[in-house]
């Protein structure tokens, strides 16, 4: 593309407007080759990442089973000792781990339930206002869905259960916050 110098600059010899054409060289073929090679690199990286995730997915069952057992143990501690700083922390950490694993490996319903439990535990500071029954419902639902291997959208029952339990929990958290 050419750029023109201002037209009001005049050559003193013949009083004609003086201008200078500045040519900007741009080799689009080099740029298209660069974009094509970047796309190839990106595709290769995506393929490698998918391969790694597939390898990790085979280990998911062991990880999630371990974390569900930890969650159920934390819930049992709440039932035995009450919800205190230590039992609440363990319940939160175990549900948080499940939330991350579930989202990463294609179990969105389990992830939503774990998020819902985490949110309630994190948002409501007064432990006496956290219903143990809601903790039990979350932990039992998570354990059941892991047992049934509820990947993806799961069954209609799993979706309805998740939606209702998360909504009731969310409404309760808002109610407690507004008091």
PDB file of C-alpha atoms in Angstrom:
ATOM      1  CA  UNK A   1       0.000   0.000   0.000  1.00  0.00           C
ATOM      2  CA  UNK A   2       1.352   3.445  -0.839  1.00  0.00           C
ATOM      3  CA  UNK A   3       1.339   6.414   1.494  1.00  0.00           C
ATOM      4  CA  UNK A   4       1.368   9.976   0.237  1.00  0.00           C
ATOM      5  CA  UNK A   5       3.228  12.847   1.808  1.00  0.00           C
ATOM      6  CA  UNK A   6       1.168  16.003   2.418  1.00  0.00           C
ATOM      7  CA  UNK A   7       0.085  17.669  -0.861  1.00  0.00           C
ATOM      8  CA  UNK A   8       0.812  21.199   0.341  1.00  0.00           C
ATOM      9  CA  UNK A   9       4.590  20.651   0.302  1.00  0.00           C
ATOM     10  CA  UNK A  10       5.830  22.188  -2.944  1.00  0.00           C
ATOM     11  CA  UNK A  11       9.022  21.686  -4.852  1.00  0.00           C
ATOM     12  CA  UNK A  12      10.724  25.115  -4.919  1.00  0.00           C
ATOM     13  CA  UNK A  13      12.015  24.688  -8.496  1.00  0.00           C
ATOM     14  CA  UNK A  14       8.700  24.338 -10.293  1.00  0.00           C
ATOM     15  CA  UNK A  15       6.048  24.970  -7.607  1.00  0.00           C
ATOM     16  CA  UNK A  16       4.339  21.657  -8.205  1.00  0.00           C
ATOM     17  CA  UNK A  17       3.069  19.628  -5.258  1.00  0.00           C
ATOM     18  CA  UNK A  18       5.714  17.249  -4.082  1.00  0.00           C
ATOM     19  CA  UNK A  19       4.875  13.839  -2.778  1.00  0.00           C
ATOM     20  CA  UNK A  20       6.697  10.686  -1.993  1.00  0.00           C
ATOM     21  CA  UNK A  21       5.380   7.193  -2.485  1.00  0.00           C
ATOM     22  CA  UNK A  22       6.348   4.849   0.320  1.00  0.00           C
ATOM     23  CA  UNK A  23       5.867   1.214  -0.584  1.00  0.00           C
ATOM     24  CA  UNK A  24       5.180  -1.180   2.255  1.00  0.00           C
ATOM     25  CA  UNK A  25       6.142  -4.640   1.201  1.00  0.00           C
ATOM     26  CA  UNK A  26       4.051  -7.406   2.602  1.00  0.00           C
ATOM     27  CA  UNK A  27       4.520 -10.983   1.571  1.00  0.00           C
ATOM     28  CA  UNK A  28       1.163 -12.533   2.312  1.00  0.00           C
ATOM     29  CA  UNK A  29       2.323 -15.944   1.169  1.00  0.00           C
ATOM     30  CA  UNK A  30       4.794 -16.030   4.081  1.00  0.00           C
ATOM     31  CA  UNK A  31       2.039 -15.091   6.496  1.00  0.00           C
ATOM     32  CA  UNK A  32      -0.322 -17.747   5.202  1.00  0.00           C
ATOM     33  CA  UNK A  33       2.405 -20.368   5.463  1.00  0.00           C
ATOM     34  CA  UNK A  34       3.072 -19.226   9.039  1.00  0.00           C
ATOM     35  CA  UNK A  35      -0.635 -19.447   9.947  1.00  0.00           C
ATOM     36  CA  UNK A  36      -0.905 -22.889   8.353  1.00  0.00           C
ATOM     37  CA  UNK A  37       2.113 -24.136  10.308  1.00  0.00           C
ATOM     38  CA  UNK A  38       0.698 -22.685  13.559  1.00  0.00           C
ATOM     39  CA  UNK A  39      -2.592 -24.477  12.903  1.00  0.00           C
ATOM     40  CA  UNK A  40      -0.696 -27.723  12.355  1.00  0.00           C
ATOM     41  CA  UNK A  41       1.196 -27.203  15.628  1.00  0.00           C
ATOM     42  CA  UNK A  42      -2.067 -26.470  17.449  1.00  0.00           C
ATOM     43  CA  UNK A  43      -3.712 -29.589  16.012  1.00  0.00           C
ATOM     44  CA  UNK A  44      -0.702 -31.641  17.081  1.00  0.00           C
ATOM     45  CA  UNK A  45      -0.839 -30.200  20.613  1.00  0.00           C
ATOM     46  CA  UNK A  46      -4.577 -30.841  20.848  1.00  0.00           C
ATOM     47  CA  UNK A  47      -4.076 -34.426  19.672  1.00  0.00           C
ATOM     48  CA  UNK A  48      -1.345 -34.951  22.284  1.00  0.00           C
ATOM     49  CA  UNK A  49      -3.521 -33.450  25.019  1.00  0.00           C
ATOM     50  CA  UNK A  50      -6.436 -35.671  24.030  1.00  0.00           C
ATOM     51  CA  UNK A  51      -4.147 -38.694  24.121  1.00  0.00           C
ATOM     52  CA  UNK A  52      -2.923 -37.779  27.608  1.00  0.00           C
ATOM     53  CA  UNK A  53      -6.511 -37.262  28.790  1.00  0.00           C
ATOM     54  CA  UNK A  54      -7.492 -40.654  27.386  1.00  0.00           C
ATOM     55  CA  UNK A  55      -4.615 -42.242  29.312  1.00  0.00           C
ATOM     56  CA  UNK A  56      -5.620 -40.402  32.476  1.00  0.00           C
ATOM     57  CA  UNK A  57      -9.273 -41.339  32.004  1.00  0.00           C
ATOM     58  CA  UNK A  58      -8.394 -44.966  32.568  1.00  0.00           C
ATOM     59  CA  UNK A  59      -7.217 -43.978  36.047  1.00  0.00           C
ATOM     60  CA  UNK A  60     -10.277 -41.818  36.770  1.00  0.00           C
ATOM     61  CA  UNK A  61     -12.319 -44.632  38.303  1.00  0.00           C
ATOM     62  CA  UNK A  62      -9.667 -45.266  40.943  1.00  0.00           C
ATOM     63  CA  UNK A  63      -9.271 -41.575  41.713  1.00  0.00           C
ATOM     64  CA  UNK A  64     -12.972 -40.833  41.948  1.00  0.00           C
ATOM     65  CA  UNK A  65     -13.639 -43.951  44.043  1.00  0.00           C
ATOM     66  CA  UNK A  66     -10.920 -42.871  46.460  1.00  0.00           C
ATOM     67  CA  UNK A  67     -12.317 -39.338  46.672  1.00  0.00           C
ATOM     68  CA  UNK A  68     -15.892 -40.571  47.126  1.00  0.00           C
ATOM     69  CA  UNK A  69     -14.711 -42.792  49.974  1.00  0.00           C
ATOM     70  CA  UNK A  70     -12.993 -39.763  51.499  1.00  0.00           C
ATOM     71  CA  UNK A  71     -16.231 -37.758  51.077  1.00  0.00           C
ATOM     72  CA  UNK A  72     -18.318 -40.462  52.736  1.00  0.00           C
ATOM     73  CA  UNK A  73     -15.808 -40.724  55.587  1.00  0.00           C
ATOM     74  CA  UNK A  74     -16.003 -36.940  56.034  1.00  0.00           C
ATOM     75  CA  UNK A  75     -19.806 -37.134  56.059  1.00  0.00           C
ATOM     76  CA  UNK A  76     -19.670 -39.929  58.666  1.00  0.00           C
ATOM     77  CA  UNK A  77     -17.411 -37.731  60.809  1.00  0.00           C
ATOM     78  CA  UNK A  78     -19.998 -34.944  60.580  1.00  0.00           C
ATOM     79  CA  UNK A  79     -22.688 -37.382  61.716  1.00  0.00           C
ATOM     80  CA  UNK A  80     -20.556 -38.629  64.606  1.00  0.00           C
ATOM     81  CA  UNK A  81     -18.872 -35.411  65.792  1.00  0.00           C
ATOM     82  CA  UNK A  82     -21.056 -32.696  64.322  1.00  0.00           C
ATOM     83  CA  UNK A  83     -20.116 -30.033  61.820  1.00  0.00           C
ATOM     84  CA  UNK A  84     -17.086 -28.253  63.218  1.00  0.00           C
ATOM     85  CA  UNK A  85     -14.106 -26.546  61.596  1.00  0.00           C
ATOM     86  CA  UNK A  86     -12.223 -29.813  61.072  1.00  0.00           C
ATOM     87  CA  UNK A  87     -15.107 -31.912  59.719  1.00  0.00           C
ATOM     88  CA  UNK A  88     -16.312 -29.035  57.541  1.00  0.00           C
ATOM     89  CA  UNK A  89     -12.830 -28.593  56.098  1.00  0.00           C
ATOM     90  CA  UNK A  90     -12.486 -32.287  55.249  1.00  0.00           C
ATOM     91  CA  UNK A  91     -15.951 -32.355  53.695  1.00  0.00           C
ATOM     92  CA  UNK A  92     -15.130 -29.272  51.629  1.00  0.00           C
ATOM     93  CA  UNK A  93     -11.740 -30.571  50.442  1.00  0.00           C
ATOM     94  CA  UNK A  94     -13.090 -33.961  49.405  1.00  0.00           C
ATOM     95  CA  UNK A  95     -16.074 -32.475  47.559  1.00  0.00           C
ATOM     96  CA  UNK A  96     -13.793 -29.916  45.911  1.00  0.00           C
ATOM     97  CA  UNK A  97     -11.523 -32.709  44.624  1.00  0.00           C
ATOM     98  CA  UNK A  98     -14.533 -34.532  43.205  1.00  0.00           C
ATOM     99  CA  UNK A  99     -15.763 -31.333  41.572  1.00  0.00           C
ATOM    100  CA  UNK A 100     -12.460 -30.936  39.726  1.00  0.00           C
ATOM    101  CA  UNK A 101     -12.164 -34.569  38.691  1.00  0.00           C
ATOM    102  CA  UNK A 102     -15.771 -34.792  37.551  1.00  0.00           C
ATOM    103  CA  UNK A 103     -15.570 -31.706  35.373  1.00  0.00           C
ATOM    104  CA  UNK A 104     -12.267 -32.786  33.841  1.00  0.00           C
ATOM    105  CA  UNK A 105     -13.329 -36.326  32.982  1.00  0.00           C
ATOM    106  CA  UNK A 106     -16.855 -35.799  31.678  1.00  0.00           C
ATOM    107  CA  UNK A 107     -19.119 -36.238  34.714  1.00  0.00           C
ATOM    108  CA  UNK A 108     -20.904 -32.870  34.777  1.00  0.00           C
ATOM    109  CA  UNK A 109     -23.777 -33.952  37.052  1.00  0.00           C
ATOM    110  CA  UNK A 110     -21.367 -35.188  39.725  1.00  0.00           C
ATOM    111  CA  UNK A 111     -19.426 -31.952  39.279  1.00  0.00           C
ATOM    112  CA  UNK A 112     -22.586 -29.867  39.786  1.00  0.00           C
ATOM    113  CA  UNK A 113     -23.483 -31.723  42.974  1.00  0.00           C
ATOM    114  CA  UNK A 114     -19.951 -31.375  44.330  1.00  0.00           C
ATOM    115  CA  UNK A 115     -19.982 -27.671  43.435  1.00  0.00           C
ATOM    116  CA  UNK A 116     -23.310 -27.219  45.196  1.00  0.00           C
ATOM    117  CA  UNK A 117     -21.974 -28.841  48.370  1.00  0.00           C
ATOM    118  CA  UNK A 118     -18.737 -26.829  48.215  1.00  0.00           C
ATOM    119  CA  UNK A 119     -20.645 -23.607  47.711  1.00  0.00           C
ATOM    120  CA  UNK A 120     -22.910 -24.239  50.693  1.00  0.00           C
ATOM    121  CA  UNK A 121     -19.972 -25.133  52.949  1.00  0.00           C
ATOM    122  CA  UNK A 122     -17.960 -22.140  51.808  1.00  0.00           C
ATOM    123  CA  UNK A 123     -20.761 -19.562  51.837  1.00  0.00           C
ATOM    124  CA  UNK A 124     -22.517 -20.356  55.106  1.00  0.00           C
ATOM    125  CA  UNK A 125     -20.081 -19.468  57.863  1.00  0.00           C
ATOM    126  CA  UNK A 126     -22.289 -20.471  60.790  1.00  0.00           C
ATOM    127  CA  UNK A 127     -22.009 -24.274  60.921  1.00  0.00           C
ATOM    128  CA  UNK A 128     -25.240 -24.551  62.914  1.00  0.00           C
ATOM    129  CA  UNK A 129     -27.140 -23.252  59.871  1.00  0.00           C
ATOM    130  CA  UNK A 130     -25.861 -25.965  57.537  1.00  0.00           C
ATOM    131  CA  UNK A 131     -28.401 -28.801  57.456  1.00  0.00           C
ATOM    132  CA  UNK A 132     -26.750 -32.179  57.872  1.00  0.00           C
ATOM    133  CA  UNK A 133     -29.583 -33.698  55.833  1.00  0.00           C
ATOM    134  CA  UNK A 134     -28.499 -31.636  52.814  1.00  0.00           C
ATOM    135  CA  UNK A 135     -24.918 -32.844  53.297  1.00  0.00           C
ATOM    136  CA  UNK A 136     -26.209 -36.420  53.392  1.00  0.00           C
ATOM    137  CA  UNK A 137     -28.279 -35.910  50.238  1.00  0.00           C
ATOM    138  CA  UNK A 138     -25.321 -34.504  48.337  1.00  0.00           C
ATOM    139  CA  UNK A 139     -22.901 -37.206  49.432  1.00  0.00           C
ATOM    140  CA  UNK A 140     -25.388 -40.020  48.756  1.00  0.00           C
ATOM    141  CA  UNK A 141     -26.209 -38.594  45.308  1.00  0.00           C
ATOM    142  CA  UNK A 142     -22.545 -38.224  44.386  1.00  0.00           C
ATOM    143  CA  UNK A 143     -21.764 -41.766  45.555  1.00  0.00           C
ATOM    144  CA  UNK A 144     -24.743 -43.195  43.634  1.00  0.00           C
ATOM    145  CA  UNK A 145     -23.811 -41.404  40.417  1.00  0.00           C
ATOM    146  CA  UNK A 146     -20.199 -42.537  40.665  1.00  0.00           C
ATOM    147  CA  UNK A 147     -21.417 -46.088  41.303  1.00  0.00           C
ATOM    148  CA  UNK A 148     -23.685 -45.866  38.222  1.00  0.00           C
ATOM    149  CA  UNK A 149     -20.878 -44.254  36.179  1.00  0.00           C
ATOM    150  CA  UNK A 150     -23.142 -41.311  35.288  1.00  0.00           C
ATOM    151  CA  UNK A 151     -21.093 -39.746  32.527  1.00  0.00           C
ATOM    152  CA  UNK A 152     -22.330 -36.919  30.356  1.00  0.00           C
ATOM    153  CA  UNK A 153     -25.908 -35.854  30.935  1.00  0.00           C
ATOM    154  CA  UNK A 154     -26.733 -39.075  32.798  1.00  0.00           C
ATOM    155  CA  UNK A 155     -30.243 -40.401  33.034  1.00  0.00           C
ATOM    156  CA  UNK A 156     -33.384 -38.306  33.343  1.00  0.00           C
ATOM    157  CA  UNK A 157     -33.605 -39.264  37.017  1.00  0.00           C
ATOM    158  CA  UNK A 158     -29.992 -38.194  37.628  1.00  0.00           C
ATOM    159  CA  UNK A 159     -30.554 -34.874  35.854  1.00  0.00           C
ATOM    160  CA  UNK A 160     -33.757 -34.177  37.801  1.00  0.00           C
ATOM    161  CA  UNK A 161     -32.167 -35.145  41.116  1.00  0.00           C
ATOM    162  CA  UNK A 162     -29.155 -32.943  40.429  1.00  0.00           C
ATOM    163  CA  UNK A 163     -31.225 -29.990  39.281  1.00  0.00           C
ATOM    164  CA  UNK A 164     -33.597 -30.112  42.254  1.00  0.00           C
ATOM    165  CA  UNK A 165     -30.967 -30.700  44.929  1.00  0.00           C
ATOM    166  CA  UNK A 166     -28.750 -27.925  43.559  1.00  0.00           C
ATOM    167  CA  UNK A 167     -31.701 -25.519  43.320  1.00  0.00           C
ATOM    168  CA  UNK A 168     -32.941 -26.249  46.848  1.00  0.00           C
ATOM    169  CA  UNK A 169     -29.397 -25.836  48.182  1.00  0.00           C
ATOM    170  CA  UNK A 170     -28.849 -22.595  46.269  1.00  0.00           C
ATOM    171  CA  UNK A 171     -32.169 -21.176  47.503  1.00  0.00           C
ATOM    172  CA  UNK A 172     -31.300 -22.152  51.061  1.00  0.00           C
ATOM    173  CA  UNK A 173     -27.862 -20.513  50.857  1.00  0.00           C
ATOM    174  CA  UNK A 174     -29.451 -17.294  49.562  1.00  0.00           C
ATOM    175  CA  UNK A 175     -32.061 -17.460  52.338  1.00  0.00           C
ATOM    176  CA  UNK A 176     -29.366 -17.807  55.024  1.00  0.00           C
ATOM    177  CA  UNK A 177     -27.342 -14.968  53.528  1.00  0.00           C
ATOM    178  CA  UNK A 178     -30.335 -12.641  53.502  1.00  0.00           C
ATOM    179  CA  UNK A 179     -31.072 -13.122  57.201  1.00  0.00           C
TER     180      UNK A 179
END
